[in-house]
Amino acid sequence: MGSTEAEKPLRRIAASFEELEAVAKQQPPGVMDAAAFSRACSNVSVLFGCLGIAFKFAEMDYVDKAPTPRSLPPVSDSLCYVYVDDLLEASKSISTLPSMVELDVQNGTVRKPGSHTRNMLRVKRGIDMVKVLFEQILVTEGNSLRDAASVAYAQVFAPHHGRAIRMAVAAGMYALPSKSQLLKKLNEDEASAKIQMQNFVRLSTPVIHYVEGLFTSRNLGIDW
């Protein structure tokens, strides 16, 4: 029996971003549904577990106080679900992403630990990391993911991490699965994975810009 679409995370991820891309590319940008955004981001979360310990450290950017390497939870425990789940729960009463941000602006809680806006920024950063990772995989020869993962981490997470976490991530890069091992976990061959990664890069780029625009249009900044 062949794998079903539900067993192919890359295809599920790309499909979930199609609706978001359409809203993000409207001129002026449309109003993005909070539940749809949160569901799409929850689909992406599975990739952290597939990539192993190096990106478990990278997920530390999603928590307010990063644990030390010795207290690092097992790779199977996805910390980013804490933030995605918060957005999913919030979307039950706050229907759009702009409304989420505006509510925190009005309450003066934008940068408060646990705020929906703060969590949205961290989730966006995870999407950005995956996009850069896929871009690098698509242009990197060979079976190693180390160079692609190192570039993705350096561009997205490293500027927000202290020296200890950066060193831990560098060491964790040696424990990354090979490209073929990753594709096996994702139930894709190289040709089909290339198509889905290209789709994700194309679809996620305007979504990332949309979320960044929610912050920059209100002078909130995105480097915190």
C-alpha positions as a printed Julia matrix, in Angstrom:
224×3 Matrix{Float64}:
   0.0    0.0    0.0
   1.23   3.5   -0.77
   1.4    6.27   1.77
  -1.67   8.45   2.09
  -1.55  12.23   1.9
  -2.04  12.36   5.68
   1.21  10.43   6.1
   3.14  12.94   3.98
   3.8   15.98   6.21
   5.43  18.09   3.49
   2.31  17.94   1.34
   0.06  18.69   4.3
   2.24  21.67   5.25
   2.24  23.14   1.74
  -1.51  22.68   1.36
  -2.21  24.43   4.66
  -0.3   27.53   3.52
  -2.17  27.97   0.24
  -5.11  29.78   1.85
  -2.77  31.95   3.9
  -0.71  32.92   0.85
  -3.83  34.07  -1.0
  -4.76  36.43   1.85
  -1.2   37.7    2.27
  -0.85  38.54  -1.43
  -4.02  40.61  -1.64
  -3.5   44.33  -2.26
  -3.92  45.74   0.27
  -3.24  42.61   2.37
  -6.37  40.79   3.49
  -7.37  39.91   7.03
  -5.71  36.61   7.93
  -7.77  34.07   9.83
  -6.11  33.27  13.16
  -7.3   29.67  13.28
  -6.09  28.9    9.75
  -2.68  30.43  10.51
  -2.37  28.46  13.75
  -3.35  25.18  12.11
  -0.81  25.71   9.33
   1.92  26.42  11.88
   1.02  23.32  13.89
   1.58  21.25  10.75
   5.1   22.67  10.43
   5.94  21.74  14.03
   6.46  18.09  13.08
   9.66  19.04  11.26
  11.43  19.98  14.49
  11.08  16.45  15.79
  12.32  15.01  12.48
  15.49  17.13  12.59
  16.65  15.97  16.01
  18.57  17.55  18.85
  20.09  20.48  16.93
  16.69  21.96  16.25
  15.43  21.09  19.69
  17.98  23.66  20.82
  16.79  25.98  18.08
  13.29  25.74  19.51
  14.58  27.45  22.64
  13.77  30.7   20.89
  10.15  29.76  21.39
  10.35  29.83  25.2
  10.84  32.79  27.5
  13.55  31.18  29.61
  15.67  28.63  27.81
  16.68  25.58  29.85
  20.32  24.62  30.06
  21.56  21.85  27.76
  21.48  19.38  30.68
  17.8   20.07  31.3
  16.88  19.86  27.62
  13.66  17.85  27.17
  13.53  14.81  24.89
  13.38  15.55  21.18
   9.87  14.11  21.06
   8.6   16.92  23.32
   7.89  19.77  20.93
   8.23  23.06  22.79
   6.89  25.07  19.89
   3.48  23.47  20.4
   3.19  25.61  23.55
   3.09  28.71  21.34
   1.06  27.26  18.49
  -1.46  25.87  20.97
  -1.78  29.31  22.57
  -2.64  30.81  19.18
  -5.07  27.99  18.43
  -6.82  28.53  21.76
  -6.87  32.31  21.29
  -8.37  31.93  17.82
 -11.55  30.56  19.41
 -12.37  34.06  20.64
 -10.12  36.29  18.47
 -10.85  35.57  14.84
  -7.99  37.32  13.01
  -4.26  37.92  13.43
  -4.59  41.75  13.19
  -7.19  41.64  15.99
  -4.84  39.58  18.13
  -2.06  42.13  17.78
  -4.39  45.1   18.23
  -5.79  43.68  21.45
  -2.3   43.37  22.94
  -1.45  46.88  21.74
  -4.52  48.29  23.47
  -3.77  46.37  26.67
  -0.06  47.24  26.64
   0.85  43.53  26.7
   2.64  43.11  23.35
   5.98  42.11  24.88
   4.58  40.51  28.0
   5.62  36.84  28.36
   2.74  34.67  27.21
   1.02  37.34  25.13
  -0.49  36.17  21.86
   1.55  38.76  19.94
   4.8   37.59  21.49
   3.92  33.98  20.74
   2.98  34.89  17.16
   6.44  36.38  16.62
   8.13  33.21  17.87
   5.95  30.98  15.72
   6.68  33.21  12.71
  10.4   32.8   13.41
  10.02  29.03  13.28
   8.28  29.25   9.9
  11.1   31.48   8.68
  13.71  28.96   9.81
  12.02  26.12   7.94
  11.78  28.26   4.81
  15.5   29.06   4.88
  16.32  25.44   5.64
  14.35  24.27   2.6
  15.95  26.94   0.41
  19.37  25.7    1.43
  18.52  22.02   1.0
  17.35  22.78  -2.54
  20.72  24.29  -3.51
  23.04  22.04  -1.46
  24.53  18.91  -3.02
  25.16  15.68  -1.17
  23.42  13.79   1.62
  24.38  15.98   4.58
  21.98  18.52   6.08
  24.65  20.19   8.21
  25.46  23.12   5.93
  21.8   23.84   5.15
  20.79  23.64   8.8
  23.72  25.78   9.92
  22.78  28.55   7.5
  19.12  28.43   8.57
  20.02  28.6   12.24
  22.56  31.39  11.74
  20.09  33.54   9.8
  17.0   33.1   11.94
  17.73  31.97  15.49
  21.38  32.72  16.27
  20.91  36.52  16.57
  18.46  35.88  19.43
  20.53  33.3   21.32
  23.38  33.63  23.75
  26.8   32.04  23.26
  26.01  28.89  25.26
  22.97  28.02  23.16
  24.79  28.81  19.89
  27.62  26.47  20.89
  25.14  23.75  21.85
  23.43  24.06  18.49
  26.77  23.84  16.67
  27.53  20.6   18.49
  24.03  19.28  17.79
  24.51  19.77  14.06
  26.66  16.63  14.05
  23.64  14.61  15.19
  21.37  15.74  12.36
  19.84  13.0   10.23
  21.09  12.7    6.68
  18.95  14.07   3.88
  17.89  10.55   2.9
  16.96   9.76   6.52
  14.88  12.94   6.75
  13.05  12.16   3.5
  12.3    8.65   4.74
  10.75  10.11   7.91
   8.68  12.43   5.74
   7.62   9.62   3.35
   9.03  11.39   0.3
  11.62  10.6   -2.32
  14.07  13.28  -3.43
  12.07  14.37  -6.47
   8.75  14.7   -4.65
  10.37  16.37  -1.63
  11.95  18.97  -3.9
   8.53  19.93  -5.27
   6.98  20.21  -1.81
   9.9   22.21  -0.41
   9.69  24.6   -3.36
   5.96  24.93  -2.73
   6.53  25.75   0.93
   9.17  28.37   0.16
   6.86  30.02  -2.37
   3.76  29.91  -0.17
   5.34  30.79   3.16
   7.31  33.84   1.97
   4.31  36.21   1.64
   2.85  34.82   4.89
   6.05  35.65   6.76
   6.03  39.14   5.25
   2.39  39.55   6.24
   3.07  38.73   9.9
   6.12  40.98   9.93
   3.93  43.74   8.53
   1.55  43.42  11.47
   4.49  44.34  13.71
   6.29  46.94  11.62
   3.09  48.82  10.72
   2.56  49.39  14.45
   6.24  50.17  15.14
   6.53  47.08  17.36
   9.74  45.76  15.8
  10.49  42.09  15.14
  13.94  41.68  16.69
  12.97  40.84  20.24
